[in-house]
Amino acid sequence: MTRSSVGPVTPDDLDLAVRLTVELLREAPAAAWDGEAGSLEWSCWETVEHLADDLFAYAAQLGPRTPPSEREVPFVWQRRRPEGPANVVFADREAGPDGLLQVLEACGALLVAMVRVTPASVRSHHVFGRADPEGFAAMGIVETLVHTHDLAAGLGLDWRPPAGLCARTLARLFPDAPGDADPWTALLWCTGRTELPGRPRLSTWRWHGEPGY
């Protein structure tokens, strides 16, 4: 699978990923949000907050006139409980699941907008490599698709994103992804969520945010 064969990751791809996730999560029973999200130690509510926080943080990395090259934009991240995710973004519990999903949708829209307006020549820091706007869009898609997989397991929902969306994201961030699996299964393997024939489940993994490899 090559970038030339599947095309680039676009802001519309990211918008689609977030929209499909929000549509799916609206089906979740209200009583299920405090259960664990798949194999994660976080609750489903915390996992959505973490996902929203990722999308917000990626948008923020593209925001400064001179994007940071050595560190994240220095917001204060904090945990609501010792085992929970460290976030800037939290949702008001009194707003319920609808409010939580609105927070997710809003953070996704921020990243979509930043990717649309940021010149392709811009580079900003990420621990997995200084990325361009397309790279941050692809990172946002990975976070969205894979954490929705975790959430679907915890909430009792069925989730399978479009193959083309997965293929473009794999080609941008995972150049060594196995080519003998369908794109969604390959993405789950690349992010340590499943095993493949002859390939055990990964205990550590990373993507390649740098453009032009």
Coordinates of N, CA and C in Angstrom, one line a residue:
M1 N 0.8 -1.2 0.0 CA 0.0 0.0 0.0 C 0.9 1.2 0.0
T2 N 0.7 2.1 -1.0 CA 1.6 3.3 -1.1 C 0.7 4.5 -1.1
R3 N 1.3 5.6 -0.8 CA 0.5 6.9 -0.8 C 0.0 7.2 -2.2
S4 N 0.8 6.9 -3.2 CA 0.4 7.2 -4.6 C -0.8 6.4 -5.0
S5 N -1.0 5.2 -4.4 CA -2.1 4.4 -4.8 C -3.4 4.7 -4.0
V6 N -3.3 5.3 -2.9 CA -4.5 5.6 -2.1 C -4.8 7.0 -1.9
G7 N -3.9 7.9 -2.2 CA -4.1 9.4 -2.1 C -3.8 9.9 -0.7
P8 N -3.8 11.2 -0.6 CA -3.4 11.8 0.7 C -4.6 11.8 1.7
V9 N -4.2 12.0 2.9 CA -5.2 12.2 4.0 C -5.7 13.7 3.9
T10 N -7.0 13.9 4.0 CA -7.6 15.2 3.8 C -8.3 15.7 5.1
P11 N -8.6 17.0 5.2 CA -9.5 17.4 6.3 C -10.9 16.7 6.2
D12 N -11.4 16.5 5.0 CA -12.6 15.8 4.9 C -12.6 14.4 5.5
D13 N -11.4 13.7 5.4 CA -11.3 12.4 6.0 C -11.4 12.5 7.5
L14 N -10.7 13.5 8.1 CA -10.8 13.7 9.5 C -12.3 14.0 10.0
D15 N -12.9 14.9 9.2 CA -14.3 15.2 9.5 C -15.2 14.0 9.5
L16 N -15.0 13.2 8.5 CA -15.8 11.9 8.4 C -15.5 11.0 9.6
A17 N -14.3 10.8 10.0 CA -14.0 10.0 11.1 C -14.7 10.4 12.4
V18 N -14.6 11.7 12.6 CA -15.2 12.3 13.8 C -16.8 12.1 13.7
R19 N -17.3 12.4 12.6 CA -18.8 12.4 12.4 C -19.3 10.9 12.6
L20 N -18.6 9.9 12.0 CA -19.0 8.6 12.2 C -18.9 8.1 13.6
T21 N -17.9 8.6 14.3 CA -17.7 8.2 15.7 C -18.9 8.8 16.6
V22 N -19.2 10.1 16.4 CA -20.2 10.7 17.1 C -21.6 10.0 16.8
E23 N -21.8 9.7 15.6 CA -23.1 9.0 15.2 C -23.2 7.7 15.9
L24 N -22.1 6.9 16.0 CA -22.1 5.6 16.6 C -22.3 5.8 18.1
L25 N -21.6 6.7 18.8 CA -21.6 6.8 20.2 C -23.0 7.3 20.7
R26 N -23.7 8.0 19.8 CA -25.1 8.4 20.2 C -26.0 7.2 20.5
E27 N -25.6 6.0 20.0 CA -26.4 4.8 20.2 C -26.1 4.1 21.6
A28 N -25.1 4.6 22.3 CA -24.7 4.0 23.5 C -25.7 4.1 24.6
P29 N -26.0 3.1 25.4 CA -26.9 3.2 26.5 C -26.3 4.1 27.6
A30 N -27.1 5.0 28.2 CA -26.6 6.0 29.1 C -25.9 5.4 30.3
A31 N -26.3 4.2 30.7 CA -25.7 3.6 31.9 C -24.4 2.9 31.6
A32 N -23.9 2.9 30.4 CA -22.7 2.2 30.1 C -21.4 3.0 30.1
W33 N -21.6 4.4 30.3 CA -20.4 5.2 30.1 C -19.3 5.1 31.2
D34 N -19.7 4.6 32.3 CA -18.7 4.4 33.4 C -18.0 3.1 33.3
G35 N -18.3 2.2 32.4 CA -17.6 1.0 32.2 C -16.3 1.2 31.5
E36 N -15.4 0.2 31.6 CA -14.1 0.3 30.9 C -14.2 0.3 29.4
A37 N -13.4 1.0 28.7 CA -13.4 1.0 27.3 C -12.4 -0.1 26.7
G38 N -13.0 -1.2 26.4 CA -12.2 -2.3 25.9 C -11.1 -2.7 26.8
S39 N -9.9 -2.8 26.3 CA -8.7 -3.2 27.1 C -8.1 -2.1 27.8
L40 N -8.6 -0.9 27.7 CA -8.1 0.3 28.4 C -8.4 0.3 29.9
E41 N -7.7 1.0 30.7 CA -8.0 1.1 32.1 C -8.9 2.3 32.4
W42 N -9.2 3.1 31.3 CA -10.1 4.2 31.4 C -11.5 3.8 31.2
S43 N -12.4 4.6 31.8 CA -13.9 4.4 31.5 C -14.2 4.9 30.1
C44 N -15.3 4.6 29.6 CA -15.7 5.1 28.3 C -15.8 6.6 28.3
W45 N -16.3 7.2 29.4 CA -16.4 8.6 29.5 C -15.0 9.2 29.4
E46 N -14.1 8.7 30.2 CA -12.7 9.2 30.2 C -12.1 9.1 28.8
T47 N -12.4 8.0 28.1 CA -11.7 7.7 26.8 C -12.2 8.8 25.8
V48 N -13.5 9.1 25.8 CA -14.0 10.2 24.9 C -13.3 11.5 25.3
E49 N -13.2 11.8 26.6 CA -12.4 13.0 27.0 C -11.0 13.0 26.4
H50 N -10.3 11.9 26.6 CA -9.0 11.7 26.1 C -8.9 12.0 24.6
L51 N -9.9 11.4 23.8 CA -9.9 11.6 22.4 C -10.1 13.0 22.0
A52 N -11.1 13.7 22.7 CA -11.3 15.1 22.5 C -10.1 15.9 22.8
D53 N -9.4 15.6 23.8 CA -8.2 16.3 24.2 C -7.1 16.1 23.2
D54 N -6.9 14.9 22.6 CA -6.0 14.7 21.5 C -6.3 15.6 20.3
L55 N -7.5 15.6 19.9 CA -7.9 16.4 18.8 C -7.6 17.9 19.0
F56 N -8.0 18.4 20.2 CA -7.7 19.7 20.6 C -6.2 20.0 20.6
A57 N -5.4 19.1 21.2 CA -3.9 19.3 21.3 C -3.3 19.4 19.9
Y58 N -3.7 18.5 19.0 CA -3.2 18.5 17.6 C -3.5 19.9 17.0
A59 N -4.7 20.3 17.1 CA -5.1 21.6 16.6 C -4.2 22.7 17.2
A60 N -4.0 22.7 18.5 CA -3.2 23.7 19.2 C -1.7 23.7 18.6
Q61 N -1.2 22.5 18.3 CA 0.2 22.5 17.8 C 0.3 23.3 16.5
L62 N -0.7 23.4 15.7 CA -0.7 24.1 14.5 C -1.1 25.6 14.6
G63 N -1.4 26.0 15.8 CA -2.0 27.3 16.0 C -1.0 28.5 16.1
P64 N 0.2 28.3 16.8 CA 1.1 29.5 16.9 C 1.6 29.9 15.6
R65 N 1.9 31.2 15.5 CA 2.5 31.7 14.2 C 3.8 31.0 13.9
T66 N 4.6 30.8 15.0 CA 5.8 29.9 14.8 C 5.5 28.7 15.6
P67 N 5.1 27.6 15.0 CA 4.8 26.3 15.7 C 6.0 25.8 16.4
P68 N 5.8 25.2 17.6 CA 6.9 24.7 18.4 C 7.6 23.5 17.7
S69 N 8.9 23.5 17.8 CA 9.6 22.4 17.1 C 10.2 21.4 18.1
E70 N 10.2 21.7 19.4 CA 10.8 20.8 20.4 C 9.9 20.3 21.5
R71 N 8.7 20.8 21.6 CA 7.8 20.5 22.7 C 6.3 20.8 22.3
E72 N 5.4 20.3 23.1 CA 4.0 20.6 22.9 C 3.8 22.1 23.4
V73 N 2.7 22.7 22.9 CA 2.3 23.9 23.4 C 2.0 23.7 24.9
P74 N 2.5 24.6 25.8 CA 2.6 24.2 27.2 C 1.3 24.5 28.0
F75 N 0.2 23.8 27.6 CA -0.9 23.8 28.5 C -0.6 23.0 29.7
V76 N -1.5 23.1 30.7 CA -1.4 22.3 31.9 C -2.3 21.1 31.8
W77 N -1.7 19.9 31.7 CA -2.5 18.7 31.7 C -2.6 18.2 33.1
Q78 N -3.8 17.7 33.4 CA -4.0 17.1 34.8 C -5.0 15.9 34.7
R79 N -4.9 15.1 35.8 CA -5.7 13.9 35.9 C -6.8 14.1 36.9
R80 N -8.0 13.6 36.6 CA -9.1 13.7 37.6 C -9.0 12.6 38.6
R81 N -8.3 11.5 38.3 CA -8.0 10.4 39.2 C -6.6 9.8 38.8
P82 N -5.9 9.2 39.7 CA -4.5 8.8 39.4 C -4.4 7.9 38.2
E83 N -5.4 7.0 37.9 CA -5.3 6.1 36.7 C -5.9 6.7 35.5
G84 N -6.5 7.9 35.6 CA -7.2 8.5 34.4 C -6.2 9.2 33.5
P85 N -6.7 9.6 32.3 CA -5.9 10.3 31.3 C -5.6 11.7 31.8
A86 N -4.4 12.2 31.4 CA -4.0 13.6 31.7 C -4.5 14.4 30.5
N87 N -5.4 15.3 30.8 CA -6.1 16.1 29.8 C -6.0 17.6 30.1
V88 N -6.2 18.4 29.1 CA -6.6 19.8 29.2 C -8.1 19.9 29.1
V89 N -8.7 19.0 28.3 CA -10.2 19.1 28.0 C -10.9 18.1 28.9
F90 N -11.9 18.5 29.6 CA -12.9 17.7 30.3 C -14.3 18.1 30.0
A91 N -15.2 17.2 30.0 CA -16.6 17.5 29.8 C -17.4 17.6 31.1
D92 N -18.3 18.5 31.1 CA -19.2 18.7 32.3 C -20.1 17.5 32.5
R93 N -19.9 16.7 33.6 CA -20.8 15.5 33.7 C -22.2 15.9 33.8
E94 N -22.6 17.0 34.3 CA -24.0 17.4 34.3 C -24.7 17.5 33.0
A95 N -23.8 17.7 31.9 CA -24.4 17.8 30.6 C -24.7 16.4 30.0
G96 N -24.2 15.4 30.6 CA -24.6 14.0 30.2 C -23.8 13.6 28.9
P97 N -24.1 12.4 28.4 CA -23.5 11.9 27.2 C -23.6 12.9 26.0
D98 N -24.8 13.5 25.9 CA -24.9 14.5 24.7 C -23.9 15.6 24.8
G99 N -23.7 16.1 26.0 CA -22.7 17.1 26.2 C -21.3 16.6 26.0
L100 N -21.0 15.4 26.4 CA -19.7 14.8 26.1 C -19.4 14.7 24.7
L101 N -20.4 14.3 23.9 CA -20.2 14.1 22.5 C -20.1 15.5 21.8
Q102 N -20.8 16.5 22.3 CA -20.6 17.8 21.8 C -19.2 18.3 22.0
V103 N -18.6 18.0 23.1 CA -17.2 18.4 23.3 C -16.3 17.7 22.3
L104 N -16.5 16.4 22.1 CA -15.7 15.7 21.1 C -15.9 16.3 19.7
E105 N -17.1 16.6 19.3 CA -17.4 17.1 18.0 C -16.7 18.5 17.8
A106 N -16.8 19.3 18.9 CA -16.2 20.6 18.8 C -14.6 20.5 18.7
C107 N -14.0 19.6 19.4 CA -12.5 19.5 19.3 C -12.1 18.9 18.0
G108 N -12.9 18.0 17.4 CA -12.7 17.5 16.1 C -12.8 18.6 15.1
A109 N -13.8 19.5 15.2 CA -14.0 20.6 14.3 C -12.8 21.6 14.3
L110 N -12.2 21.8 15.5 CA -11.1 22.7 15.6 C -9.9 22.1 14.8
L111 N -9.6 20.8 14.9 CA -8.5 20.2 14.2 C -8.8 20.3 12.7
V112 N -10.0 19.9 12.3 CA -10.4 20.0 10.9 C -10.1 21.4 10.3
A113 N -10.5 22.4 11.1 CA -10.3 23.8 10.6 C -8.9 24.2 10.5
M114 N -8.1 23.8 11.5 CA -6.7 24.1 11.5 C -5.9 23.4 10.4
V115 N -6.3 22.2 10.1 CA -5.7 21.5 9.0 C -6.0 22.2 7.6
R116 N -7.2 22.6 7.5 CA -7.7 23.3 6.3 C -6.9 24.6 6.0
V117 N -6.6 25.4 7.1 CA -6.1 26.7 6.8 C -4.5 26.8 7.0
T118 N -3.9 25.7 7.5 CA -2.5 25.8 7.8 C -1.7 25.4 6.5
P119 N -0.7 26.2 6.1 CA 0.1 25.8 4.9 C 0.7 24.5 5.0
A120 N 0.8 23.8 3.9 CA 1.4 22.4 3.9 C 2.9 22.4 4.3
S121 N 3.5 23.6 4.2 CA 5.0 23.7 4.5 C 5.2 23.7 6.0
V122 N 4.2 23.9 6.9 CA 4.3 24.1 8.3 C 4.7 22.7 8.9
R123 N 5.6 22.8 9.9 CA 6.0 21.6 10.7 C 5.8 21.9 12.2
S124 N 5.3 21.0 13.0 CA 5.2 21.2 14.4 C 5.5 20.0 15.1
H125 N 5.9 20.1 16.4 CA 6.4 19.0 17.2 C 5.3 18.0 17.5
H126 N 5.8 16.7 17.4 CA 5.1 15.6 18.0 C 6.1 14.6 18.4
V127 N 5.9 13.9 19.5 CA 6.9 13.0 20.0 C 7.3 11.9 19.0
F128 N 6.3 11.6 18.0 CA 6.6 10.6 17.0 C 7.1 11.3 15.7
G129 N 7.6 12.5 15.8 CA 8.2 13.1 14.6 C 7.5 14.4 14.3
R130 N 8.2 15.4 13.9 CA 7.6 16.7 13.5 C 6.7 16.5 12.3
A131 N 5.5 17.0 12.4 CA 4.5 16.6 11.4 C 4.0 17.9 10.6
D132 N 3.5 17.7 9.4 CA 2.8 18.7 8.7 C 1.3 18.6 9.0
P133 N 0.5 19.5 8.4 CA -0.9 19.5 8.7 C -1.6 18.1 8.3
E134 N -1.2 17.6 7.2 CA -1.7 16.3 6.8 C -1.4 15.2 7.9
G135 N -0.2 15.3 8.4 CA 0.2 14.3 9.4 C -0.6 14.5 10.7
F136 N -0.9 15.7 11.1 CA -1.8 15.9 12.3 C -3.2 15.4 12.0
A137 N -3.7 15.6 10.8 CA -5.0 15.1 10.4 C -5.0 13.6 10.5
A138 N -4.0 12.9 10.0 CA -3.9 11.5 10.1 C -3.8 11.0 11.5
M139 N -3.0 11.7 12.4 CA -2.9 11.3 13.8 C -4.3 11.4 14.4
G140 N -5.0 12.5 14.1 CA -6.4 12.6 14.6 C -7.3 11.5 14.2
I141 N -7.1 11.0 13.0 CA -7.9 9.9 12.5 C -7.6 8.6 13.2
V142 N -6.3 8.4 13.4 CA -5.9 7.1 14.1 C -6.5 7.2 15.5
E143 N -6.3 8.3 16.2 CA -6.9 8.4 17.6 C -8.4 8.1 17.6
T144 N -9.1 8.7 16.6 CA -10.5 8.6 16.5 C -11.0 7.2 16.2
L145 N -10.4 6.6 15.2 CA -10.8 5.2 14.8 C -10.5 4.2 15.8
V146 N -9.3 4.3 16.4 CA -8.8 3.2 17.3 C -9.5 3.4 18.7
H147 N -9.7 4.6 19.1 CA -10.4 4.7 20.4 C -11.9 4.4 20.3
T148 N -12.4 4.7 19.1 CA -13.8 4.2 18.9 C -13.9 2.7 18.9
H149 N -12.9 2.0 18.4 CA -12.8 0.6 18.6 C -12.8 0.2 20.1
D150 N -12.0 0.9 20.9 CA -12.0 0.6 22.3 C -13.4 0.9 22.9
L151 N -14.0 2.0 22.6 CA -15.3 2.4 23.1 C -16.4 1.5 22.7
A152 N -16.4 1.0 21.4 CA -17.4 0.1 20.9 C -17.4 -1.2 21.7
A153 N -16.2 -1.7 22.1 CA -16.0 -2.9 22.9 C -16.7 -2.7 24.3
G154 N -16.4 -1.5 24.9 CA -17.0 -1.2 26.2 C -18.4 -0.9 26.2
L155 N -19.0 -0.4 25.1 CA -20.3 0.1 25.1 C -21.3 -0.9 24.4
G156 N -20.7 -2.0 23.9 CA -21.5 -3.0 23.2 C -22.0 -2.6 21.8
L157 N -21.2 -1.9 21.1 CA -21.5 -1.4 19.7 C -20.7 -2.0 18.7
D158 N -21.2 -2.1 17.4 CA -20.4 -2.6 16.3 C -19.7 -1.4 15.6
W159 N -18.4 -1.6 15.3 CA -17.7 -0.5 14.7 C -16.7 -1.0 13.6
R160 N -16.9 -0.5 12.4 CA -15.9 -0.9 11.3 C -15.9 0.3 10.4
P161 N -14.8 1.1 10.5 CA -14.7 2.3 9.6 C -14.5 2.0 8.2
P162 N -14.6 3.0 7.3 CA -14.4 2.7 5.8 C -13.0 2.3 5.5
A163 N -12.9 1.3 4.6 CA -11.5 0.8 4.3 C -10.6 1.9 3.7
G164 N -11.2 2.7 2.8 CA -10.4 3.8 2.2 C -9.8 4.8 3.2
L165 N -10.6 5.1 4.2 CA -10.1 6.0 5.2 C -9.0 5.4 6.0
C166 N -9.1 4.1 6.3 CA -8.0 3.4 7.0 C -6.8 3.3 6.1
A167 N -7.0 3.0 4.8 CA -5.9 2.8 3.9 C -5.1 4.1 3.8
R168 N -5.7 5.2 3.6 CA -5.0 6.5 3.5 C -4.2 6.8 4.8
T169 N -4.8 6.6 5.9 CA -4.2 6.8 7.2 C -3.0 5.9 7.4
L170 N -3.1 4.7 7.0 CA -2.0 3.7 7.1 C -0.8 4.2 6.2
A171 N -1.1 4.6 5.0 CA -0.1 5.0 4.1 C 0.6 6.2 4.6
R172 N 0.0 7.1 5.3 CA 0.6 8.3 5.7 C 1.5 8.1 7.0
L173 N 1.0 7.2 7.9 CA 1.7 7.1 9.2 C 2.4 5.8 9.5
F174 N 2.0 4.8 8.8 CA 2.5 3.4 9.0 C 3.1 2.8 7.7
P175 N 4.2 3.3 7.2 CA 4.7 2.9 5.9 C 5.0 1.4 5.9
D176 N 5.3 0.8 7.1 CA 5.6 -0.7 7.1 C 4.4 -1.5 7.5
A177 N 3.2 -1.0 7.4 CA 2.0 -1.8 7.7 C 1.9 -3.0 6.9
P178 N 1.4 -4.1 7.4 CA 1.3 -5.4 6.6 C 0.3 -5.2 5.5
G179 N 0.7 -5.6 4.3 CA -0.1 -5.4 3.1 C -1.0 -6.6 2.9
D180 N -0.9 -7.7 3.7 CA -1.7 -8.9 3.4 C -3.0 -8.9 4.3
A181 N -3.3 -7.8 5.0 CA -4.5 -7.7 5.8 C -5.4 -6.6 5.3
D182 N -6.7 -6.6 5.5 CA -7.5 -5.5 5.1 C -7.1 -4.3 5.9
P183 N -7.3 -3.1 5.4 CA -6.8 -1.9 6.1 C -7.2 -1.7 7.5
W184 N -8.4 -2.0 7.9 CA -8.9 -1.8 9.2 C -8.2 -2.7 10.2
T185 N -8.1 -4.0 9.8 CA -7.4 -4.9 10.7 C -5.9 -4.6 10.8
A186 N -5.3 -4.1 9.7 CA -3.9 -3.7 9.7 C -3.7 -2.6 10.6
L187 N -4.7 -1.6 10.6 CA -4.5 -0.5 11.5 C -4.6 -0.9 13.0
L188 N -5.6 -1.8 13.3 CA -5.7 -2.3 14.6 C -4.4 -3.1 15.0
W189 N -3.8 -3.8 14.1 CA -2.5 -4.5 14.5 C -1.4 -3.4 14.7
C190 N -1.3 -2.4 13.8 CA -0.3 -1.4 14.0 C -0.4 -0.6 15.3
T191 N -1.6 -0.6 15.9 CA -1.8 0.2 17.1 C -2.0 -0.8 18.3
G192 N -1.5 -2.0 18.2 CA -1.5 -2.9 19.3 C -2.8 -3.4 19.8
R193 N -3.8 -3.5 18.9 CA -5.1 -3.9 19.3 C -5.5 -5.3 18.9
T194 N -4.7 -5.9 18.1 CA -5.0 -7.3 17.6 C -3.8 -8.0 17.1
E195 N -3.9 -9.3 16.9 CA -2.8 -10.0 16.3 C -3.2 -10.4 14.9
L196 N -2.2 -10.8 14.1 CA -2.4 -11.2 12.7 C -1.8 -12.6 12.6
P197 N -2.2 -13.4 11.6 CA -1.5 -14.6 11.4 C 0.0 -14.4 11.2
G198 N 0.8 -15.1 12.0 CA 2.3 -14.9 12.0 C 2.8 -13.7 12.6
R199 N 1.9 -12.8 13.1 CA 2.3 -11.5 13.7 C 1.6 -11.4 15.1
P200 N 2.3 -11.5 16.2 CA 1.7 -11.4 17.5 C 1.3 -9.9 17.7
R201 N 0.4 -9.8 18.6 CA -0.1 -8.4 19.0 C 1.1 -7.6 19.5
L202 N 1.2 -6.4 19.1 CA 2.3 -5.5 19.5 C 2.1 -5.0 20.9
S203 N 3.2 -5.0 21.7 CA 3.1 -4.4 23.0 C 3.6 -3.0 23.0
T204 N 4.4 -2.6 22.1 CA 4.7 -1.2 21.9 C 4.6 -0.9 20.4
W205 N 4.3 0.4 20.1 CA 4.1 0.7 18.7 C 4.3 2.3 18.6
R206 N 4.4 2.7 17.3 CA 4.5 4.2 17.1 C 4.1 4.4 15.6
W207 N 3.7 5.6 15.3 CA 3.6 6.0 13.9 C 4.7 6.9 13.5
H208 N 4.8 7.3 12.2 CA 5.8 8.1 11.7 C 5.2 9.4 11.2
G209 N 5.3 10.5 12.0 CA 4.6 11.7 11.7 C 5.3 12.6 10.7
E210 N 6.6 12.3 10.5 CA 7.3 13.2 9.5 C 6.8 13.0 8.1
P211 N 6.7 14.0 7.4 CA 6.3 13.9 5.9 C 7.5 13.5 5.1
G212 N 7.2 13.0 3.9 CA 8.2 12.8 2.9 C 9.1 11.6 3.1
Y213 N 8.7 10.6 3.9 CA 9.6 9.4 4.0 C 9.5 8.6 2.7

